PDB file of C-alpha atoms in Angstrom:
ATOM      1  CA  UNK L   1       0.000   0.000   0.000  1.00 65.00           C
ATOM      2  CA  UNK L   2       1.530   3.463  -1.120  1.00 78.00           C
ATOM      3  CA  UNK L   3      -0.084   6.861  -0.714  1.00 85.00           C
ATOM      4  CA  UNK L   4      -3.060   6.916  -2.934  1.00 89.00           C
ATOM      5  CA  UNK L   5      -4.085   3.736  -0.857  1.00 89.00           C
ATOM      6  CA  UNK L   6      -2.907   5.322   2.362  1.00 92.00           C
ATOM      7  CA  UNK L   7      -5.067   8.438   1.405  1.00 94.00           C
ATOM      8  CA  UNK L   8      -8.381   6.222   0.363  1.00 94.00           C
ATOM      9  CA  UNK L   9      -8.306   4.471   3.688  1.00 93.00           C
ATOM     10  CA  UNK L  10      -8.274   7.841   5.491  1.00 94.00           C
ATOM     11  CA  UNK L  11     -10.820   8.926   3.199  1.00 94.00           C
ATOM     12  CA  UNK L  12     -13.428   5.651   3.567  1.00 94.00           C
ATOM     13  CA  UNK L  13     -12.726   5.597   7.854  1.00 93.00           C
ATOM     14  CA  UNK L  14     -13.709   9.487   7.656  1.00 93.00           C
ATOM     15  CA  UNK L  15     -16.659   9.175   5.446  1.00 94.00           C
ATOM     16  CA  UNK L  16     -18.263   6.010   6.388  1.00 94.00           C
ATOM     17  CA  UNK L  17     -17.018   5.751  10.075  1.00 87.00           C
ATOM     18  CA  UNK L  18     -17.768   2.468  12.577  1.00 83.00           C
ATOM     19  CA  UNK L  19     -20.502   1.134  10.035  1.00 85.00           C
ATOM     20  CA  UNK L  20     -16.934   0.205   8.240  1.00 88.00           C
ATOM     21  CA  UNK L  21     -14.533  -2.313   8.631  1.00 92.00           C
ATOM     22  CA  UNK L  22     -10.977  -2.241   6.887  1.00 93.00           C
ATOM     23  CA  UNK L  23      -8.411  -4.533   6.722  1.00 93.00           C
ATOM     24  CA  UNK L  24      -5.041  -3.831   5.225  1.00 93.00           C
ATOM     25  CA  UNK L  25      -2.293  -6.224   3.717  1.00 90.00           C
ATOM     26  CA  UNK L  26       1.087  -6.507   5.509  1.00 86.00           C
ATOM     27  CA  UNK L  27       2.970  -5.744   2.532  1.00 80.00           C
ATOM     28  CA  UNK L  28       4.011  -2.287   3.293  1.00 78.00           C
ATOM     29  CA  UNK L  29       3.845  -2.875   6.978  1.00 81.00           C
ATOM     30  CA  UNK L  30       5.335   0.414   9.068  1.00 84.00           C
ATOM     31  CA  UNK L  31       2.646   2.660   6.780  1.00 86.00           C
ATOM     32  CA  UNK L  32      -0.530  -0.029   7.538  1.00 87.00           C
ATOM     33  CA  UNK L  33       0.949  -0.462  11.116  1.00 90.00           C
ATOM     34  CA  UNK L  34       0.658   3.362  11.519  1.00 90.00           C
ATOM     35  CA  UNK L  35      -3.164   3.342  10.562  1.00 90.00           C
ATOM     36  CA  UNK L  36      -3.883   0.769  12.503  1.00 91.00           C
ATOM     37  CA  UNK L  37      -2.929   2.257  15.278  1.00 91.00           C
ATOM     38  CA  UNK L  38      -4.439   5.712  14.342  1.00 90.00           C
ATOM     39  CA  UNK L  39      -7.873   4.281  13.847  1.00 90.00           C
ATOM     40  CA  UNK L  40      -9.838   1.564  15.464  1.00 88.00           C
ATOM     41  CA  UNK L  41     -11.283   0.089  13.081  1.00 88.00           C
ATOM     42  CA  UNK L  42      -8.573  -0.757  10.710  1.00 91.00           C
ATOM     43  CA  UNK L  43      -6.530  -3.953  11.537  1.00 90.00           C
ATOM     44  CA  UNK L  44      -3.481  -5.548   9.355  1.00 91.00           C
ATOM     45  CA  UNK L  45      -3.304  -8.858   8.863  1.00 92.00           C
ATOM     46  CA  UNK L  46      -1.108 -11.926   7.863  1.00 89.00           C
ATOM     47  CA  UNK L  47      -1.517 -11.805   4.245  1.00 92.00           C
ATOM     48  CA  UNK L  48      -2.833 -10.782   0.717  1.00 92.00           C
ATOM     49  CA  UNK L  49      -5.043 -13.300   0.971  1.00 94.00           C
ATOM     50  CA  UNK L  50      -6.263 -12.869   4.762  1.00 95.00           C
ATOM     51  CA  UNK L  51      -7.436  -9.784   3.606  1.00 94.00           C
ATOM     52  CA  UNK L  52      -9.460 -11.547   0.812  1.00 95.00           C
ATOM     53  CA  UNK L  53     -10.735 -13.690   3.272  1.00 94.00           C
ATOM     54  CA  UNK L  54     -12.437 -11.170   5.330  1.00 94.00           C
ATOM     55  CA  UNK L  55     -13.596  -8.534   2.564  1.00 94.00           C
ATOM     56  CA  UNK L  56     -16.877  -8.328   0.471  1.00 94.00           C
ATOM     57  CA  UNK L  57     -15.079  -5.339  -1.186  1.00 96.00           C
ATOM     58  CA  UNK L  58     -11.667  -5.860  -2.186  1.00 96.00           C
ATOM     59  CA  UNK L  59      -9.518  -2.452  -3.120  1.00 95.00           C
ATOM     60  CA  UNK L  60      -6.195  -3.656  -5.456  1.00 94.00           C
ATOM     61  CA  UNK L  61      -3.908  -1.037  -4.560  1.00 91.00           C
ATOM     62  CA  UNK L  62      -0.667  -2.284  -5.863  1.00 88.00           C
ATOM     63  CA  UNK L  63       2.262  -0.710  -8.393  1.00 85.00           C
ATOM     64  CA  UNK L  64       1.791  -2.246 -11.548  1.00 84.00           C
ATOM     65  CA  UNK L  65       5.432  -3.863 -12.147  1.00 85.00           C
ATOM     66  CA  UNK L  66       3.820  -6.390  -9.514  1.00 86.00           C
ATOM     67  CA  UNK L  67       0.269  -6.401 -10.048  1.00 88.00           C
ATOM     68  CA  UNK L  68       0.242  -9.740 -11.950  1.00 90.00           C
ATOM     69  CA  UNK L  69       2.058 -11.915  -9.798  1.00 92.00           C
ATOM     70  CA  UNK L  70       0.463 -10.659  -6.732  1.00 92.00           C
ATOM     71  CA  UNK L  71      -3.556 -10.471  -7.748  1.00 93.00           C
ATOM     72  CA  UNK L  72      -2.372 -14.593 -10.178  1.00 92.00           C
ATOM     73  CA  UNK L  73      -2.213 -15.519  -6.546  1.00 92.00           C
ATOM     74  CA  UNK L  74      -5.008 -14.696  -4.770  1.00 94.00           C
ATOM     75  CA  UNK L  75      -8.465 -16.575  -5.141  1.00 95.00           C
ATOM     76  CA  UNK L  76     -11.756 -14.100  -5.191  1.00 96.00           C
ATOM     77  CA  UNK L  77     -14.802 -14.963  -4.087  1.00 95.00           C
ATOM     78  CA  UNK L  78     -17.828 -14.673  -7.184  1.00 95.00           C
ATOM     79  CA  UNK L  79     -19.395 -12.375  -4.727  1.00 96.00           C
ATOM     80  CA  UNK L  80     -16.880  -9.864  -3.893  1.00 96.00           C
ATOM     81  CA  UNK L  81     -16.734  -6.244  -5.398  1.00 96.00           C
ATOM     82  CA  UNK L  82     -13.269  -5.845  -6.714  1.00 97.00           C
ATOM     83  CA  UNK L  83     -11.680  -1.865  -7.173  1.00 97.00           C
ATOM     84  CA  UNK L  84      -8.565  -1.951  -9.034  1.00 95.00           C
ATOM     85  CA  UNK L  85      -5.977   1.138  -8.680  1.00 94.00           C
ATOM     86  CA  UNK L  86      -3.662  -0.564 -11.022  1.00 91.00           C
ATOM     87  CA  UNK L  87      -3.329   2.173 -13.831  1.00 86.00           C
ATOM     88  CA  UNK L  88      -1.911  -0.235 -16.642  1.00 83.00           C
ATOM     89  CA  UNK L  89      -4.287  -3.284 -16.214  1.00 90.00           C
ATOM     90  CA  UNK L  90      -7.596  -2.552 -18.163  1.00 92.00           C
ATOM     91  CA  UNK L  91     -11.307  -4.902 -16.897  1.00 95.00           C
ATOM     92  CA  UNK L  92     -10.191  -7.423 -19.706  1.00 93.00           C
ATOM     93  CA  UNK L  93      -7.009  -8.214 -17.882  1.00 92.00           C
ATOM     94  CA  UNK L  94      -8.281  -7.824 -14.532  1.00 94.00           C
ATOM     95  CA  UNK L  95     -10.747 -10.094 -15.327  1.00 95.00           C
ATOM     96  CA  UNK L  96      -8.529 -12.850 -16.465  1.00 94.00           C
ATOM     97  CA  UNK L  97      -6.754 -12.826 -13.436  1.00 94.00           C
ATOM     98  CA  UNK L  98      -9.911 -12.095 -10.946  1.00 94.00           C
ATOM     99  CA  UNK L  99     -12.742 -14.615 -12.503  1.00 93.00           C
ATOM    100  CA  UNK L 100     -16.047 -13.809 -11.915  1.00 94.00           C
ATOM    101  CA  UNK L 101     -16.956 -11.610  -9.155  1.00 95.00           C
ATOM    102  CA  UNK L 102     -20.206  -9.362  -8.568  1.00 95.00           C
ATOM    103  CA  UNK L 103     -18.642  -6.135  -9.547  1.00 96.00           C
ATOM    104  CA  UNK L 104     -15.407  -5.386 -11.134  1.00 97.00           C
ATOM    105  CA  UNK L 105     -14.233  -1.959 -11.830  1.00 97.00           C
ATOM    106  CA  UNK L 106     -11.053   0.731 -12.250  1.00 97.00           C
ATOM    107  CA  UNK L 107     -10.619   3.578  -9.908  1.00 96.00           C
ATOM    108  CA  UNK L 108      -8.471   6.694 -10.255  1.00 95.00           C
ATOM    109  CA  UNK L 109      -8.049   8.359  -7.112  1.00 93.00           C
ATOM    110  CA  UNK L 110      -6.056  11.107  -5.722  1.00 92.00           C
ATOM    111  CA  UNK L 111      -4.131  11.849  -2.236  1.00 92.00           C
ATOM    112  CA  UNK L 112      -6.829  14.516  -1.276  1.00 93.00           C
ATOM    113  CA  UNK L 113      -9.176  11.667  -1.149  1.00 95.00           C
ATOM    114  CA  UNK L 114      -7.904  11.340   2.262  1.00 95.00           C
ATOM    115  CA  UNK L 115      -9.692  15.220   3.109  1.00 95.00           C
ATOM    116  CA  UNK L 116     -12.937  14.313   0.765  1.00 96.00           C
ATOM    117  CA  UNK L 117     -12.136  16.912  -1.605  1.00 94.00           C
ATOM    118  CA  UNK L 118     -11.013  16.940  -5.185  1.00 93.00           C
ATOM    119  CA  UNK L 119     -12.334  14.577  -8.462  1.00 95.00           C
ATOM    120  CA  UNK L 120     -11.952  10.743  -8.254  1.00 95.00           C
ATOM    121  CA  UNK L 121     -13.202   8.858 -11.319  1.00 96.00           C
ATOM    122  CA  UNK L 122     -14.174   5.370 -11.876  1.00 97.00           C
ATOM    123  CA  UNK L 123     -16.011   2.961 -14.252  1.00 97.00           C
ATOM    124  CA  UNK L 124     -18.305   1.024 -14.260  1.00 97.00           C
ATOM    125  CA  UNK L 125     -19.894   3.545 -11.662  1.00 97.00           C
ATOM    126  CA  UNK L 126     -23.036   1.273 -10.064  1.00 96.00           C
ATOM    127  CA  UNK L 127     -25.237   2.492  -7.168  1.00 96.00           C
ATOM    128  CA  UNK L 128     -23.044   0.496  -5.155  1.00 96.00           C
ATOM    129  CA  UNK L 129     -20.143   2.150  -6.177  1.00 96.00           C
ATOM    130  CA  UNK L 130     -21.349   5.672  -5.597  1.00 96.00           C
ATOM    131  CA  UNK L 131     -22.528   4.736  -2.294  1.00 96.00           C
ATOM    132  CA  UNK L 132     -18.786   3.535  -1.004  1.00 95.00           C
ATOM    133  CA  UNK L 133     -16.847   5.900  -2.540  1.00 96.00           C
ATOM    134  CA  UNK L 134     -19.293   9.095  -3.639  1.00 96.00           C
ATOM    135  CA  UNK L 135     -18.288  10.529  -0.111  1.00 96.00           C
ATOM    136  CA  UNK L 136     -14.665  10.979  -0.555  1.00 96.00           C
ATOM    137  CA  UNK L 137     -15.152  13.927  -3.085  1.00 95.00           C
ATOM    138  CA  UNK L 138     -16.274  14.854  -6.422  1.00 95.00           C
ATOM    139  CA  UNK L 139     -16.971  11.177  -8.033  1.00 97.00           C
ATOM    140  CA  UNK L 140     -16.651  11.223 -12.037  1.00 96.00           C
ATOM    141  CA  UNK L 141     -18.537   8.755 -13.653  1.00 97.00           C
ATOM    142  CA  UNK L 142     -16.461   7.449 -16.870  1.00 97.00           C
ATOM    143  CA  UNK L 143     -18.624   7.073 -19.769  1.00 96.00           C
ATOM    144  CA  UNK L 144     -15.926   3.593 -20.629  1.00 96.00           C
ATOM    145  CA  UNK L 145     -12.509   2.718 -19.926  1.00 95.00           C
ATOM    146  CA  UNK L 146     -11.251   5.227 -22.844  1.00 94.00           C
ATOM    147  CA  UNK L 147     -12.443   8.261 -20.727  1.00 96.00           C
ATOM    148  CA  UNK L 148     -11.102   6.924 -17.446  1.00 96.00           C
ATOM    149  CA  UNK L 149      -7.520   6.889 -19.208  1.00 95.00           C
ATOM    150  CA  UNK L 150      -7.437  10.651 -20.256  1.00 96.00           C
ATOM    151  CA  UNK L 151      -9.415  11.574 -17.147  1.00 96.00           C
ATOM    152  CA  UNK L 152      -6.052   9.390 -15.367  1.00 94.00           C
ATOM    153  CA  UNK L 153      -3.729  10.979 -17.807  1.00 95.00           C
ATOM    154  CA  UNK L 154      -5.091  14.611 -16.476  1.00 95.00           C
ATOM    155  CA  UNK L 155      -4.362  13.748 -13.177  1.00 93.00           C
ATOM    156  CA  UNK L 156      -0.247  13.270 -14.032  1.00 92.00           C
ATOM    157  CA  UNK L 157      -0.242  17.550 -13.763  1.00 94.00           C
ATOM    158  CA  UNK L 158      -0.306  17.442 -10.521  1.00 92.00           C
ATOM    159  CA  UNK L 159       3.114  17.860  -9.930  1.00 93.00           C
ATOM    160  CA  UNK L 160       3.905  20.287 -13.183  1.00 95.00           C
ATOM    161  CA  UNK L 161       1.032  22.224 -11.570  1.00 95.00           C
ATOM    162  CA  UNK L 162       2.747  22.202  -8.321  1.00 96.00           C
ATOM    163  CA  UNK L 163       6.301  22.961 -10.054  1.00 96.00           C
ATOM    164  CA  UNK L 164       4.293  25.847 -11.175  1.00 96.00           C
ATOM    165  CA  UNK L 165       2.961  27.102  -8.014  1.00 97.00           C
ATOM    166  CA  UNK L 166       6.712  26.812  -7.030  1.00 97.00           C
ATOM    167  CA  UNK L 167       8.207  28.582  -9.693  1.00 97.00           C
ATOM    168  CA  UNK L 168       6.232  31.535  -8.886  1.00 97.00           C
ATOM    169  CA  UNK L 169       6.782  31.238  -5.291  1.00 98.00           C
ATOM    170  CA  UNK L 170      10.548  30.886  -5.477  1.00 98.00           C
ATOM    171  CA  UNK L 171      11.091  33.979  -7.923  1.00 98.00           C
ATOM    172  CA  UNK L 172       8.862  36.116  -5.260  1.00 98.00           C
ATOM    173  CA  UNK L 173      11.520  35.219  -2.675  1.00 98.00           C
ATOM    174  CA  UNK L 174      14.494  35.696  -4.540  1.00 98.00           C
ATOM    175  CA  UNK L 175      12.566  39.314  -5.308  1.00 98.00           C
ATOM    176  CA  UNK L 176      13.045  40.142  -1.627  1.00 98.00           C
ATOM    177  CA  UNK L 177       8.884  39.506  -0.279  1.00 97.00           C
ATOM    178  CA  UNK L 178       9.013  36.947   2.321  1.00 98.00           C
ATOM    179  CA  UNK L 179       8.120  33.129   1.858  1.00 97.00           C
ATOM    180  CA  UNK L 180       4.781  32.952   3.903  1.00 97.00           C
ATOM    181  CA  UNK L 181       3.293  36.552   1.959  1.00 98.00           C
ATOM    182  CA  UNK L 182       4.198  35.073  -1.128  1.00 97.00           C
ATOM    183  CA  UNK L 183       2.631  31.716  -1.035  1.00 98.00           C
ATOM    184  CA  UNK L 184      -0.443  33.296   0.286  1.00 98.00           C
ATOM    185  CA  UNK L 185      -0.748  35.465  -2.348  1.00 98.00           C
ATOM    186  CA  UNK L 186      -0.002  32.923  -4.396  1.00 97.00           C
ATOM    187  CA  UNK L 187      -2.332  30.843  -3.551  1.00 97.00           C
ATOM    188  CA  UNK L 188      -5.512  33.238  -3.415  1.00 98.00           C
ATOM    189  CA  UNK L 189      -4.342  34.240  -6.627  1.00 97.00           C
ATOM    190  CA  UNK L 190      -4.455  30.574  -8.135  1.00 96.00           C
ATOM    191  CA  UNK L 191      -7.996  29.570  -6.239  1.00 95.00           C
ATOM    192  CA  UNK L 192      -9.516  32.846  -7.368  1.00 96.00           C
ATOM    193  CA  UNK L 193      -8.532  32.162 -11.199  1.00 95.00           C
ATOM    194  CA  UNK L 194     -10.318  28.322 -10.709  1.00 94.00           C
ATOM    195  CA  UNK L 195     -13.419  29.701  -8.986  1.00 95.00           C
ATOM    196  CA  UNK L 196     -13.737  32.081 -11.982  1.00 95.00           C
ATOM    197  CA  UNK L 197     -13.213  29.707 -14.211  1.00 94.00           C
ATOM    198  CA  UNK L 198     -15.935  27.458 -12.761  1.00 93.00           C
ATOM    199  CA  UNK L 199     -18.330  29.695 -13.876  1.00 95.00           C
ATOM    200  CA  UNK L 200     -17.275  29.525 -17.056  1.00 95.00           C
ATOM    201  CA  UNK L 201     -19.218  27.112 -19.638  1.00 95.00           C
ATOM    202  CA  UNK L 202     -16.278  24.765 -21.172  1.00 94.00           C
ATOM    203  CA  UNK L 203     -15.989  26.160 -24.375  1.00 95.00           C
ATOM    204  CA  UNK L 204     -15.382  30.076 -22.792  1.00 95.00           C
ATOM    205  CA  UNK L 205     -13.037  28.046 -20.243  1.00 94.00           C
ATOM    206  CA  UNK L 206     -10.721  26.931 -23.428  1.00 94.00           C
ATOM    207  CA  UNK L 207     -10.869  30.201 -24.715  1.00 94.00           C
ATOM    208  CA  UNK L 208     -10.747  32.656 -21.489  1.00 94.00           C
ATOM    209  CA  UNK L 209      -6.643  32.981 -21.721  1.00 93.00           C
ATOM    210  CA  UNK L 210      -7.204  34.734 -24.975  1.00 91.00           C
ATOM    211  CA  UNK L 211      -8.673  37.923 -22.627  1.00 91.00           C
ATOM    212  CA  UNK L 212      -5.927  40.096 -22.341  1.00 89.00           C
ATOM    213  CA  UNK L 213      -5.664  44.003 -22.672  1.00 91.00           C
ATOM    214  CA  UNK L 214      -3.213  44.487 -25.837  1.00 91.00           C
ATOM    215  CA  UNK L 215       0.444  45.295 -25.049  1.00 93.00           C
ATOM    216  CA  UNK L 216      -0.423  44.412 -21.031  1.00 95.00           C
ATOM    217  CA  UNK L 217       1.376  42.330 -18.695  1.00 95.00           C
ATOM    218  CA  UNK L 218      -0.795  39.456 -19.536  1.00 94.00           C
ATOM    219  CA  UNK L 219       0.026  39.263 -23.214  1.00 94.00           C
ATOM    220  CA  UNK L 220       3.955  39.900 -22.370  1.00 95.00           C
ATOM    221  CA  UNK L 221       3.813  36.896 -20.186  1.00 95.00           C
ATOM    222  CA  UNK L 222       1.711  34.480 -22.850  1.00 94.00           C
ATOM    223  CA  UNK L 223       4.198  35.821 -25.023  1.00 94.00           C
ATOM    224  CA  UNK L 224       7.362  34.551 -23.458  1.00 94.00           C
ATOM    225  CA  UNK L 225       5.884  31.317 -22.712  1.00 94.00           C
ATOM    226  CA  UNK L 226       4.778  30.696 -25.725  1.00 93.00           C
ATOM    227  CA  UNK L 227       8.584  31.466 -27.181  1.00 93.00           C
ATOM    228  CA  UNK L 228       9.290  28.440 -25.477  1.00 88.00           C
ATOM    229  CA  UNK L 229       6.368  26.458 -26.394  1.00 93.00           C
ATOM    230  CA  UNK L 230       5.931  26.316 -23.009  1.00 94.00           C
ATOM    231  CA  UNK L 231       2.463  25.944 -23.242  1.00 93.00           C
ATOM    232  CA  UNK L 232       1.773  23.145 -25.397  1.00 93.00           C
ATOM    233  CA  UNK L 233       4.263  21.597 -23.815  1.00 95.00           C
ATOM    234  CA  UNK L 234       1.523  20.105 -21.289  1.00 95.00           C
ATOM    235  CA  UNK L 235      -0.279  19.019 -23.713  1.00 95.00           C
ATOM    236  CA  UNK L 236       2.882  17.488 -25.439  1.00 95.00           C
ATOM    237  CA  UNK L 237       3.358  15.715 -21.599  1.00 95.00           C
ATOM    238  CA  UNK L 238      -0.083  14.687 -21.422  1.00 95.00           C
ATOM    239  CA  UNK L 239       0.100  12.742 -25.369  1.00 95.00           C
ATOM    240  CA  UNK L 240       3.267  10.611 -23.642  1.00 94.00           C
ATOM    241  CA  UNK L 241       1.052   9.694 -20.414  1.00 92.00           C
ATOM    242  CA  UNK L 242      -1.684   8.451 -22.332  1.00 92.00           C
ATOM    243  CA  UNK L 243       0.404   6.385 -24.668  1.00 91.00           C
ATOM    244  CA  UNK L 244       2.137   4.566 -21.629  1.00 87.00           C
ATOM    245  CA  UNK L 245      -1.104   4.101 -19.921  1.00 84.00           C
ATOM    246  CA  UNK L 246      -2.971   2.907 -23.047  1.00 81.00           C
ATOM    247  CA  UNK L 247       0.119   1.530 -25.612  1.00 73.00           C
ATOM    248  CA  UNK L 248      -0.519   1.679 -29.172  1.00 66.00           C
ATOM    249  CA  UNK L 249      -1.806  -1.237 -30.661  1.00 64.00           C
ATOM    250  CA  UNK L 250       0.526  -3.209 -32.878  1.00 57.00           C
TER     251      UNK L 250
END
């Protein structure tokens, strides 16, 4: 278990409370050890399949480089609800290696899950489903498994976005205005320009950069970026993602 699955148990014992049970493989054992102890109703046990033992939902929260030996050894139950986390194993592969169970479906969350806040996406999205893991924040129903990889492949920004934030951040300091006044400026700034553009319908939200008072500040900065292509780089970041989540086919 790494952080994402660190962040969704935090998220489920907030949301759902004592009506919920979890029980955590031993695999990573100081970070399962540590929630454990930090909640009482999480308890680690002796192995993968302990845990399958005990669960009528089963969360597959493991790196992909590993995913296949360690799910080819486990035996499912037809009626347990399997969430996989694994970002390179589509339902046709899962499936191979799960058999039949009662639900089956991909999940792409993120470390705020652990605070309820932010997008998570998933598909199939069942009533069942939305009940579990609604709570933890903004749920994003994938039309099919092509949607949930760009809506994954979106979520790889997070640190550019962050390197970013950082940029901006650092060259305020090195300007002479204190750390803490410039993050905090920094950061109104940034959630004000969001909760603007969340107003926005999405075709003005593709276009809203483009308003910019002629020979302002704005358009100087768009236009040294842009010398750079440093604007379609992310999209140039985002084509690579989605081609190592979702290989060509030969």
């Amino acid at each position: 278990m790494g952080t994402i699955g660190e962040a969704l148990v935090r998220g489920l014992v907030s949301a759902h409370g004592p009506q919920l049970e979890v029980v955590l493989s031993p695999r990573n054992a100081e970070r399962a050890r540590e929630l454990a102890d930090r909640f009482d109703d999480v308890e680690v046990l002796s192995s993968n399949q302990a845990v399958l033992d005990r669960s009528d939902w089963v969360v597959l929260a493991v790196i992909p480089r590993l995913a296949q030996q360690i799910i080819s050894e486990l035996r499912f139950r037809p009626e347990q609800r399997v969430v996989s986390l694994v970002a390179d194993f589509d339902l046709t592969r899962l499936r191979a290696l799960v058999g039949p169970t009662a639900l089956l479906a991909r999940m792409v969350p993120l470390p705020f899950v652990a605070e309820r806040i932010g997008p998570l996406t998933a598909y199939p999205v069942t009533a069942e489903v939305e009940a579990v893991f609604g709570p933890l924040g903004d749920l994003v129903a994938a039309r099919d498994e092509a949607a949930l990889d760009l809506l994954m492949t979106i979520t790889s920004l997070m640190s550019p976005y962050y390197a970013v934030i950082g940029q901006v951040v650092a060259w305020g300091v090195r300007q002479g205005l204190p750390a803490d006044l410039t993050a905090r400026f920094t950061l109104s700034l940034f959630q004000a320009w969001l909760a603007q553009g969340r107003r926005l319908e999405p075709a003005a939200l593709v276009e809203h950069w483009r308003e910019m008072t002629p020979g302002g500040l704005n358009q100087l900065a768009m236009e040294v970026l842009e010398q750079g292509d440093a604007i379609g780089r992310w999209s140039q970041a985002m084509d690579q993602i989605l081609a190592r989540i979702r290989p060509p086919a030969d």
